[in-house]
């Protein structure tokens, strides 16, 4: 890579929304007619903080409000889609009230709560990458959520 060329992958933010021991996943339609399951989330916009992106994307997609967002991790492999490289940041948050609404039916067929130990398949590739890393650390997803550092508010 030349000194004048900057590599700039797009940043995705995946949000693990917890209600007790359940996680919210959406059924995402794929171009080939199939589907995969994904956490709510989307692209980090220029100048946007990660937790602000998480809250915005979750509200846009589901109408839900998050509480207690925390840094959970990131994918350590580049995911390629649509001619772009993506790195995905994972945020964990609670949501104690309300049910998800289907606000973007062209991007998500339905929302469903799943026990975190019995997630559906197939999963969106960045989620699989992240879960592999959690498993390799011999960690538990819920424990990771509970132990994740909550950021200090400004």
PDB file of C-alpha atoms in Angstrom:
ATOM      1  CA  UNK A   1       0.000   0.000   0.000  1.00  0.00           C
ATOM      2  CA  UNK A   2       1.471   3.364  -0.947  1.00  0.00           C
ATOM      3  CA  UNK A   3       2.103   6.059   1.631  1.00  0.00           C
ATOM      4  CA  UNK A   4      -0.618   8.214   0.019  1.00  0.00           C
ATOM      5  CA  UNK A   5      -3.324   5.533   0.161  1.00  0.00           C
ATOM      6  CA  UNK A   6      -5.375   5.221   3.323  1.00  0.00           C
ATOM      7  CA  UNK A   7      -7.257   2.056   4.119  1.00  0.00           C
ATOM      8  CA  UNK A   8     -10.637   2.871   5.626  1.00  0.00           C
ATOM      9  CA  UNK A   9     -12.925  -0.049   6.394  1.00  0.00           C
ATOM     10  CA  UNK A  10     -16.530   0.725   7.242  1.00  0.00           C
ATOM     11  CA  UNK A  11     -17.464   0.287  10.892  1.00  0.00           C
ATOM     12  CA  UNK A  12     -20.527  -1.728  11.784  1.00  0.00           C
ATOM     13  CA  UNK A  13     -22.085  -1.712  15.250  1.00  0.00           C
ATOM     14  CA  UNK A  14     -23.927  -4.824  16.422  1.00  0.00           C
ATOM     15  CA  UNK A  15     -26.119  -4.495  19.511  1.00  0.00           C
ATOM     16  CA  UNK A  16     -26.789  -7.417  21.816  1.00  0.00           C
ATOM     17  CA  UNK A  17     -30.062  -6.420  23.482  1.00  0.00           C
ATOM     18  CA  UNK A  18     -30.725  -8.379  26.643  1.00  0.00           C
ATOM     19  CA  UNK A  19     -33.966  -9.101  28.425  1.00  0.00           C
ATOM     20  CA  UNK A  20     -33.157 -11.452  31.282  1.00  0.00           C
ATOM     21  CA  UNK A  21     -31.245 -14.313  29.594  1.00  0.00           C
ATOM     22  CA  UNK A  22     -32.672 -13.656  26.144  1.00  0.00           C
ATOM     23  CA  UNK A  23     -31.238 -11.803  23.162  1.00  0.00           C
ATOM     24  CA  UNK A  24     -33.118 -10.033  20.387  1.00  0.00           C
ATOM     25  CA  UNK A  25     -32.340 -11.147  16.835  1.00  0.00           C
ATOM     26  CA  UNK A  26     -33.871 -10.187  13.520  1.00  0.00           C
ATOM     27  CA  UNK A  27     -34.400 -12.399  10.488  1.00  0.00           C
ATOM     28  CA  UNK A  28     -32.518 -10.652   7.660  1.00  0.00           C
ATOM     29  CA  UNK A  29     -33.437 -11.401   4.026  1.00  0.00           C
ATOM     30  CA  UNK A  30     -30.503 -12.136   1.710  1.00  0.00           C
ATOM     31  CA  UNK A  31     -30.156 -11.362  -2.003  1.00  0.00           C
ATOM     32  CA  UNK A  32     -30.143 -15.088  -2.872  1.00  0.00           C
ATOM     33  CA  UNK A  33     -33.590 -15.555  -1.328  1.00  0.00           C
ATOM     34  CA  UNK A  34     -32.268 -16.989   1.913  1.00  0.00           C
ATOM     35  CA  UNK A  35     -31.989 -15.348   5.300  1.00  0.00           C
ATOM     36  CA  UNK A  36     -29.757 -15.098   8.339  1.00  0.00           C
ATOM     37  CA  UNK A  37     -30.285 -13.986  11.926  1.00  0.00           C
ATOM     38  CA  UNK A  38     -28.639 -10.800  13.143  1.00  0.00           C
ATOM     39  CA  UNK A  39     -28.529  -8.436  16.084  1.00  0.00           C
ATOM     40  CA  UNK A  40     -29.924  -4.945  15.542  1.00  0.00           C
ATOM     41  CA  UNK A  41     -27.284  -2.486  14.410  1.00  0.00           C
ATOM     42  CA  UNK A  42     -25.828  -0.672  11.461  1.00  0.00           C
ATOM     43  CA  UNK A  43     -23.167   1.698  10.220  1.00  0.00           C
ATOM     44  CA  UNK A  44     -21.290   4.145  12.382  1.00  0.00           C
ATOM     45  CA  UNK A  45     -21.755   7.590  10.833  1.00  0.00           C
ATOM     46  CA  UNK A  46     -19.037  10.223  10.575  1.00  0.00           C
ATOM     47  CA  UNK A  47     -18.620  12.017  13.907  1.00  0.00           C
ATOM     48  CA  UNK A  48     -20.971   9.616  15.730  1.00  0.00           C
ATOM     49  CA  UNK A  49     -20.071   7.962  19.038  1.00  0.00           C
ATOM     50  CA  UNK A  50     -20.446   4.175  19.172  1.00  0.00           C
ATOM     51  CA  UNK A  51     -23.150   4.144  21.895  1.00  0.00           C
ATOM     52  CA  UNK A  52     -25.069   6.895  20.082  1.00  0.00           C
ATOM     53  CA  UNK A  53     -24.955   4.770  16.926  1.00  0.00           C
ATOM     54  CA  UNK A  54     -26.193   1.737  18.865  1.00  0.00           C
ATOM     55  CA  UNK A  55     -29.113   3.671  20.374  1.00  0.00           C
ATOM     56  CA  UNK A  56     -30.016   5.286  17.024  1.00  0.00           C
ATOM     57  CA  UNK A  57     -29.904   2.048  15.037  1.00  0.00           C
ATOM     58  CA  UNK A  58     -31.876   0.082  17.634  1.00  0.00           C
ATOM     59  CA  UNK A  59     -34.572   2.756  17.797  1.00  0.00           C
ATOM     60  CA  UNK A  60     -34.752   3.075  13.987  1.00  0.00           C
ATOM     61  CA  UNK A  61     -35.051  -0.688  13.537  1.00  0.00           C
ATOM     62  CA  UNK A  62     -37.140  -1.728  16.550  1.00  0.00           C
ATOM     63  CA  UNK A  63     -38.508   1.331  18.371  1.00  0.00           C
ATOM     64  CA  UNK A  64     -36.828   0.085  21.569  1.00  0.00           C
ATOM     65  CA  UNK A  65     -34.832   2.250  23.983  1.00  0.00           C
ATOM     66  CA  UNK A  66     -31.590   0.898  25.437  1.00  0.00           C
ATOM     67  CA  UNK A  67     -30.314   1.170  28.989  1.00  0.00           C
ATOM     68  CA  UNK A  68     -26.829   0.584  30.364  1.00  0.00           C
ATOM     69  CA  UNK A  69     -24.889   0.264  27.096  1.00  0.00           C
ATOM     70  CA  UNK A  70     -21.402  -1.198  27.437  1.00  0.00           C
ATOM     71  CA  UNK A  71     -18.486  -2.162  25.274  1.00  0.00           C
ATOM     72  CA  UNK A  72     -18.512  -5.879  24.609  1.00  0.00           C
ATOM     73  CA  UNK A  73     -15.875  -6.496  21.957  1.00  0.00           C
ATOM     74  CA  UNK A  74     -15.189  -6.426  18.255  1.00  0.00           C
ATOM     75  CA  UNK A  75     -14.630  -8.803  15.381  1.00  0.00           C
ATOM     76  CA  UNK A  76     -10.958  -9.397  14.761  1.00  0.00           C
ATOM     77  CA  UNK A  77     -11.467 -10.332  11.116  1.00  0.00           C
ATOM     78  CA  UNK A  78     -12.574  -8.182   8.242  1.00  0.00           C
ATOM     79  CA  UNK A  79     -16.027  -9.049   6.893  1.00  0.00           C
ATOM     80  CA  UNK A  80     -16.499  -8.230   3.209  1.00  0.00           C
ATOM     81  CA  UNK A  81     -19.864  -7.245   1.755  1.00  0.00           C
ATOM     82  CA  UNK A  82     -20.962  -5.135  -1.169  1.00  0.00           C
ATOM     83  CA  UNK A  83     -17.393  -4.352  -2.178  1.00  0.00           C
ATOM     84  CA  UNK A  84     -16.538  -2.943   1.262  1.00  0.00           C
ATOM     85  CA  UNK A  85     -14.493  -4.188   4.191  1.00  0.00           C
ATOM     86  CA  UNK A  86     -16.240  -4.023   7.569  1.00  0.00           C
ATOM     87  CA  UNK A  87     -15.043  -4.222  11.123  1.00  0.00           C
ATOM     88  CA  UNK A  88     -17.825  -4.777  13.643  1.00  0.00           C
ATOM     89  CA  UNK A  89     -17.957  -3.344  17.156  1.00  0.00           C
ATOM     90  CA  UNK A  90     -20.215  -5.195  19.575  1.00  0.00           C
ATOM     91  CA  UNK A  91     -22.234  -3.284  22.164  1.00  0.00           C
ATOM     92  CA  UNK A  92     -24.290  -4.898  24.894  1.00  0.00           C
ATOM     93  CA  UNK A  93     -27.309  -3.229  26.519  1.00  0.00           C
ATOM     94  CA  UNK A  94     -30.438  -3.991  28.485  1.00  0.00           C
ATOM     95  CA  UNK A  95     -33.989  -3.356  27.365  1.00  0.00           C
ATOM     96  CA  UNK A  96     -36.524  -3.958  30.084  1.00  0.00           C
ATOM     97  CA  UNK A  97     -39.726  -2.692  28.481  1.00  0.00           C
ATOM     98  CA  UNK A  98     -41.567  -2.830  25.199  1.00  0.00           C
ATOM     99  CA  UNK A  99     -41.652  -5.235  22.320  1.00  0.00           C
ATOM    100  CA  UNK A 100     -39.734  -4.721  19.092  1.00  0.00           C
ATOM    101  CA  UNK A 101     -41.616  -3.245  16.164  1.00  0.00           C
ATOM    102  CA  UNK A 102     -40.875  -4.142  12.562  1.00  0.00           C
ATOM    103  CA  UNK A 103     -39.911  -0.631  11.411  1.00  0.00           C
ATOM    104  CA  UNK A 104     -37.740  -1.575   8.407  1.00  0.00           C
ATOM    105  CA  UNK A 105     -39.503  -4.554   6.786  1.00  0.00           C
ATOM    106  CA  UNK A 106     -37.237  -4.384   3.722  1.00  0.00           C
ATOM    107  CA  UNK A 107     -34.237  -5.117   5.982  1.00  0.00           C
ATOM    108  CA  UNK A 108     -35.773  -7.422   8.584  1.00  0.00           C
ATOM    109  CA  UNK A 109     -38.590  -9.969   8.291  1.00  0.00           C
ATOM    110  CA  UNK A 110     -39.265 -10.306  12.046  1.00  0.00           C
ATOM    111  CA  UNK A 111     -37.763  -9.785  15.507  1.00  0.00           C
ATOM    112  CA  UNK A 112     -37.604 -12.602  18.033  1.00  0.00           C
ATOM    113  CA  UNK A 113     -36.173 -13.162  21.528  1.00  0.00           C
ATOM    114  CA  UNK A 114     -33.899 -16.207  21.962  1.00  0.00           C
ATOM    115  CA  UNK A 115     -32.223 -17.806  24.960  1.00  0.00           C
ATOM    116  CA  UNK A 116     -28.591 -16.772  24.557  1.00  0.00           C
ATOM    117  CA  UNK A 117     -27.510 -20.436  24.856  1.00  0.00           C
ATOM    118  CA  UNK A 118     -29.763 -21.482  21.965  1.00  0.00           C
ATOM    119  CA  UNK A 119     -29.309 -18.931  19.191  1.00  0.00           C
ATOM    120  CA  UNK A 120     -30.855 -19.701  15.804  1.00  0.00           C
ATOM    121  CA  UNK A 121     -28.976 -20.369  12.592  1.00  0.00           C
ATOM    122  CA  UNK A 122     -27.762 -19.343  10.192  1.00  0.00           C
ATOM    123  CA  UNK A 123     -26.214 -16.305  11.892  1.00  0.00           C
ATOM    124  CA  UNK A 124     -24.976 -13.154  10.146  1.00  0.00           C
ATOM    125  CA  UNK A 125     -21.245 -13.719   9.524  1.00  0.00           C
ATOM    126  CA  UNK A 126     -19.872 -11.047  11.915  1.00  0.00           C
ATOM    127  CA  UNK A 127     -21.953 -12.531  14.746  1.00  0.00           C
ATOM    128  CA  UNK A 128     -20.506 -15.970  14.076  1.00  0.00           C
ATOM    129  CA  UNK A 129     -16.990 -14.507  14.087  1.00  0.00           C
ATOM    130  CA  UNK A 130     -17.640 -12.782  17.418  1.00  0.00           C
ATOM    131  CA  UNK A 131     -19.206 -15.859  19.038  1.00  0.00           C
ATOM    132  CA  UNK A 132     -16.235 -17.988  17.914  1.00  0.00           C
ATOM    133  CA  UNK A 133     -13.918 -15.556  19.700  1.00  0.00           C
ATOM    134  CA  UNK A 134     -16.033 -15.667  22.872  1.00  0.00           C
ATOM    135  CA  UNK A 135     -16.014 -19.467  22.770  1.00  0.00           C
ATOM    136  CA  UNK A 136     -12.245 -19.579  22.164  1.00  0.00           C
ATOM    137  CA  UNK A 137     -11.791 -17.557  25.364  1.00  0.00           C
ATOM    138  CA  UNK A 138     -13.927 -20.151  27.142  1.00  0.00           C
ATOM    139  CA  UNK A 139     -16.233 -17.353  28.172  1.00  0.00           C
ATOM    140  CA  UNK A 140     -19.988 -17.162  28.570  1.00  0.00           C
ATOM    141  CA  UNK A 141     -21.874 -14.493  26.621  1.00  0.00           C
ATOM    142  CA  UNK A 142     -24.156 -13.514  29.509  1.00  0.00           C
ATOM    143  CA  UNK A 143     -21.267 -13.336  31.985  1.00  0.00           C
ATOM    144  CA  UNK A 144     -19.366 -11.193  29.490  1.00  0.00           C
ATOM    145  CA  UNK A 145     -22.391  -8.851  29.311  1.00  0.00           C
ATOM    146  CA  UNK A 146     -22.673  -8.620  33.100  1.00  0.00           C
ATOM    147  CA  UNK A 147     -18.959  -8.022  33.620  1.00  0.00           C
ATOM    148  CA  UNK A 148     -18.482  -5.545  30.766  1.00  0.00           C
ATOM    149  CA  UNK A 149     -17.391  -2.135  31.942  1.00  0.00           C
ATOM    150  CA  UNK A 150     -20.053   0.525  31.816  1.00  0.00           C
ATOM    151  CA  UNK A 151     -18.563   3.779  30.593  1.00  0.00           C
ATOM    152  CA  UNK A 152     -18.477   6.836  32.796  1.00  0.00           C
ATOM    153  CA  UNK A 153     -20.978   9.441  31.678  1.00  0.00           C
ATOM    154  CA  UNK A 154     -19.575  12.836  30.675  1.00  0.00           C
TER     155      UNK A 154
END
